[in-house]
Short mmCIF file of C-alpha atoms in Angstrom, two decimals:
data_model
loop_
_atom_site.label_atom_id
_atom_site.label_comp_id
_atom_site.label_asym_id
_atom_site.label_seq_id
_atom_site.Cartn_x
_atom_site.Cartn_y
_atom_site.Cartn_z
CA GLY A 1 21.40 26.86 34.99
CA GLN A 2 17.66 26.97 34.66
CA ASN A 3 15.23 28.48 37.14
CA ILE A 4 11.55 28.47 36.26
CA ASP A 5 8.92 29.51 38.80
CA GLN A 6 5.15 29.23 38.73
CA PRO A 7 2.54 29.04 41.48
CA THR A 8 1.79 25.62 42.90
CA GLU A 9 -1.98 25.77 42.94
CA MET A 10 -4.87 27.96 41.81
CA THR A 11 -8.62 27.56 42.26
CA ALA A 12 -11.32 29.26 40.23
CA THR A 13 -15.02 29.00 39.48
CA GLU A 14 -16.51 27.62 36.30
CA GLY A 15 -16.91 30.40 33.73
CA ALA A 16 -14.25 32.60 35.36
CA ILE A 17 -10.80 33.64 34.13
CA VAL A 18 -7.51 32.47 35.62
CA GLN A 19 -4.01 33.76 34.90
CA ILE A 20 -1.01 31.54 35.59
CA ASN A 21 2.27 33.43 35.83
CA CYS A 22 5.68 32.02 35.03
CA THR A 23 9.07 33.64 35.55
CA TYR A 24 12.24 32.18 34.12
CA GLN A 25 15.99 32.60 34.27
CA THR A 26 17.79 30.41 31.77
CA SER A 27 21.25 30.26 30.25
CA GLY A 28 19.80 30.19 26.74
CA PHE A 29 16.33 30.91 25.44
CA ASN A 30 14.52 30.08 22.20
CA GLY A 31 10.99 30.57 23.41
CA LEU A 32 8.42 29.51 25.98
CA PHE A 33 5.89 26.70 25.80
CA TRP A 34 2.79 26.00 27.84
CA TYR A 35 1.54 22.44 28.29
CA GLN A 36 -1.56 21.01 29.97
CA GLN A 37 -1.33 17.71 31.81
CA HIS A 38 -4.27 15.84 33.28
CA ALA A 39 -3.49 13.38 36.04
CA GLY A 40 -2.08 10.14 34.64
CA GLU A 41 -1.92 11.48 31.10
CA ALA A 42 0.70 12.90 28.76
CA PRO A 43 1.41 16.63 28.58
CA THR A 44 -0.39 18.25 25.64
CA PHE A 45 0.84 21.35 23.85
CA LEU A 46 -1.17 24.54 24.42
CA SER A 47 0.86 27.48 23.15
CA TYR A 48 4.25 28.87 22.23
CA ASN A 49 5.74 32.37 22.44
CA VAL A 50 9.11 33.41 21.05
CA LEU A 51 8.49 37.14 20.52
CA ASP A 52 7.14 39.57 23.06
CA GLY A 53 3.39 39.90 23.08
CA LEU A 54 0.16 38.00 23.26
CA GLU A 55 -0.75 34.83 21.38
CA GLU A 56 -4.45 33.94 21.40
CA LYS A 57 -5.86 30.47 20.71
CA GLY A 58 -9.54 30.24 21.50
CA ARG A 59 -10.11 30.29 25.25
CA PHE A 60 -6.38 30.17 25.95
CA SER A 61 -3.92 33.05 25.52
CA SER A 62 -0.25 33.29 26.37
CA PHE A 63 1.94 36.35 26.86
CA LEU A 64 5.70 36.76 26.87
CA SER A 65 8.08 39.53 27.93
CA ARG A 66 11.65 38.46 27.18
CA SER A 67 13.19 41.50 28.86
CA LYS A 68 11.39 40.65 32.09
CA GLY A 69 11.76 36.88 31.86
CA TYR A 70 8.02 36.61 32.34
CA SER A 71 5.12 34.78 30.75
CA TYR A 72 1.53 34.09 31.64
CA LEU A 73 -1.18 31.71 30.46
CA LEU A 74 -4.71 33.08 30.51
CA LEU A 75 -7.60 30.64 30.64
CA LYS A 76 -11.00 32.19 29.90
CA GLU A 77 -14.53 30.83 30.33
CA LEU A 78 -13.23 28.08 32.57
CA GLN A 79 -14.76 24.65 32.21
CA MET A 80 -14.59 21.71 34.60
CA LYS A 81 -12.40 19.85 32.11
CA ASP A 82 -9.77 22.59 32.48
CA SER A 83 -8.89 21.18 35.92
CA ALA A 84 -5.33 20.01 35.30
CA SER A 85 -1.67 20.84 35.82
CA TYR A 86 -0.27 23.60 33.60
CA LEU A 87 3.42 23.45 32.84
CA CYS A 88 5.54 26.37 31.73
CA ALA A 89 8.65 25.26 29.78
CA ALA A 90 11.59 27.30 28.51
CA ASN A 91 13.10 26.10 25.25
CA ASN A 92 16.84 26.16 24.59
CA ASP A 93 18.01 24.34 21.45
CA TYR A 94 15.41 21.57 21.70
CA LYS A 95 15.92 21.18 25.44
CA LEU A 96 12.78 21.92 27.41
CA SER A 97 13.18 22.95 31.02
CA PHE A 98 9.88 22.69 32.84
CA GLY A 99 8.54 24.59 35.80
CA ALA A 100 7.06 22.54 38.62
CA GLY A 101 3.55 23.03 37.25
CA THR A 102 0.46 24.83 38.49
CA THR A 103 -2.49 22.69 39.52
CA VAL A 104 -5.71 24.46 38.54
CA THR A 105 -8.93 23.31 40.18
CA VAL A 106 -12.19 24.49 38.63
CA ARG A 107 -15.18 24.51 40.98
CA ALA A 108 -18.81 24.45 39.94
CA ASP B 1 -5.01 9.30 21.92
CA THR B 2 -1.62 10.74 21.04
CA GLU B 3 0.42 10.36 17.85
CA VAL B 4 3.38 9.12 19.86
CA THR B 5 2.80 5.53 20.95
CA GLN B 6 4.55 4.04 23.94
CA THR B 7 4.57 0.42 25.08
CA PRO B 8 4.04 -1.05 27.53
CA LYS B 9 1.70 1.26 29.44
CA HIS B 10 2.67 -0.32 32.75
CA LEU B 11 5.74 -2.31 33.73
CA VAL B 12 6.70 -3.93 37.02
CA MET B 13 10.18 -5.35 37.26
CA GLY B 14 12.70 -6.53 39.78
CA MET B 15 16.06 -4.93 40.29
CA THR B 16 17.86 -7.72 38.45
CA ASN B 17 15.58 -7.78 35.40
CA LYS B 18 16.30 -6.45 31.92
CA LYS B 19 13.43 -4.82 30.06
CA SER B 20 12.90 -2.29 27.30
CA LEU B 21 10.50 0.59 26.79
CA LYS B 22 9.41 1.34 23.25
CA CYS B 23 8.28 4.50 21.53
CA GLU B 24 7.02 4.99 17.98
CA GLN B 25 5.97 8.01 15.93
CA HIS B 26 5.01 8.36 12.28
CA MET B 27 4.87 12.13 12.02
CA GLY B 28 8.25 12.36 10.29
CA HIS B 29 9.80 14.01 13.32
CA ARG B 30 13.60 13.77 13.42
CA ALA B 31 14.05 14.65 17.09
CA MET B 32 13.01 12.20 19.80
CA TYR B 33 13.26 12.49 23.56
CA TRP B 34 13.06 10.49 26.77
CA TYR B 35 11.80 12.13 29.96
CA LYS B 36 11.35 10.85 33.49
CA GLN B 37 8.45 12.19 35.58
CA LYS B 38 7.94 11.53 39.27
CA ALA B 39 4.55 12.11 40.90
CA LYS B 40 3.58 15.77 41.19
CA LYS B 41 6.84 16.83 39.54
CA PRO B 42 7.54 18.13 36.03
CA PRO B 43 9.13 15.96 33.35
CA GLU B 44 12.93 15.81 33.51
CA LEU B 45 14.86 15.41 30.28
CA MET B 46 17.00 12.27 30.02
CA PHE B 47 18.07 11.91 26.37
CA VAL B 48 17.66 13.67 23.03
CA TYR B 49 18.14 12.04 19.63
CA SER B 50 18.40 14.11 16.47
CA TYR B 51 18.63 12.39 13.09
CA GLU B 52 18.90 9.08 14.95
CA LYS B 53 22.05 10.16 16.78
CA LEU B 54 22.29 10.80 20.50
CA SER B 55 22.78 14.54 20.91
CA ILE B 56 22.03 15.08 24.61
CA ASN B 57 22.53 12.81 27.63
CA GLU B 58 21.58 14.61 30.81
CA SER B 59 24.06 12.66 32.95
CA VAL B 60 21.72 9.69 33.14
CA PRO B 61 23.05 6.56 34.93
CA SER B 62 24.28 3.82 32.62
CA ARG B 63 21.56 1.45 33.81
CA PHE B 64 19.40 3.39 31.31
CA SER B 65 20.52 2.77 27.73
CA PRO B 66 18.73 4.52 24.85
CA GLU B 67 18.63 3.29 21.28
CA CYS B 68 17.22 4.81 18.10
CA PRO B 69 17.02 2.03 15.46
CA ASN B 70 15.40 4.30 12.86
CA SER B 71 13.68 7.64 12.49
CA SER B 72 10.36 6.31 13.82
CA LEU B 73 11.48 4.25 16.80
CA LEU B 74 13.09 5.00 20.11
CA ASN B 75 13.88 2.43 22.79
CA LEU B 76 15.02 2.70 26.37
CA HIS B 77 16.79 -0.41 27.68
CA LEU B 78 16.63 -0.93 31.42
CA HIS B 79 18.98 -3.04 33.53
CA ALA B 80 19.65 -3.28 37.25
CA LEU B 81 17.28 -0.46 38.13
CA GLN B 82 16.79 0.88 41.63
CA PRO B 83 13.49 1.49 43.47
CA GLU B 84 14.01 5.25 43.06
CA ASP B 85 13.79 4.75 39.29
CA SER B 86 10.07 4.07 39.65
CA ALA B 87 8.38 6.84 37.67
CA LEU B 88 6.44 7.68 34.53
CA TYR B 89 8.72 7.55 31.49
CA LEU B 90 7.60 9.82 28.69
CA CYS B 91 8.71 9.77 25.08
CA ALA B 92 8.32 12.85 22.90
CA SER B 93 9.09 13.85 19.34
CA SER B 94 9.36 17.10 17.41
CA PRO B 95 10.39 18.38 14.00
CA LEU B 96 13.93 19.68 13.67
CA GLY B 97 14.73 23.14 12.39
CA GLY B 98 13.02 26.43 13.05
CA GLU B 99 11.57 27.74 16.25
CA GLY B 100 8.22 27.09 17.82
CA GLN B 101 8.18 23.37 17.14
CA PRO B 102 6.32 21.78 20.05
CA GLN B 103 7.26 18.42 21.41
CA HIS B 104 4.48 15.85 21.19
CA PHE B 105 4.34 13.46 24.11
CA GLY B 106 3.26 9.85 24.32
CA ASP B 107 1.06 8.62 27.18
CA GLY B 108 4.09 7.21 28.96
CA THR B 109 5.10 3.95 30.58
CA ARG B 110 4.48 3.74 34.30
CA LEU B 111 7.43 1.82 35.70
CA SER B 112 7.55 0.22 39.14
CA ILE B 113 10.74 -1.32 40.49
CA LEU B 114 10.32 -3.91 43.21
#
């Protein structure tokens, strides 16, 4: 089975940094994706990790530890437009199993 | 705008109606997916097509019938749906082969069953 956990909500101030943690237990694992989803819109791809370590893409970074079944998404220099749901998804042979999503609210 | 196009954007239908959702991509992706998403919940996988053949059916009720006429199109035929089937239906596509190939999602069809 698949078990993917992430916090339900986080709030941060514009310009700050927020770290969204994700822990997973899956029967197979090919890597971990992070998606952003604004209300009423499609999920959009943010990052992918298959090996342990940090992947940096501009203001967004993602980290993976396969031995610990743990990942995080780091959002730096928060902007109001970053208010959205962030979905952690474990990949197993083209099947994505999503966490429930973390709603991030950015305050001015 | 996304590169995966879904139509219609909204659909209201009765429980006895038959309708179809359509999805199109021209990125050359050979894997296509249907997901169902309820409010404030993550997407749930329904079907996966690879090379136009159904490879995964996540125990979806037969009132949902997928079809992949060619490598660019994916349909979801609906018949005798229930009110609990009201949800956002998302189509996605990805390349096949290799790791780290993200799925690209369409904007979805918001379905309401009366």
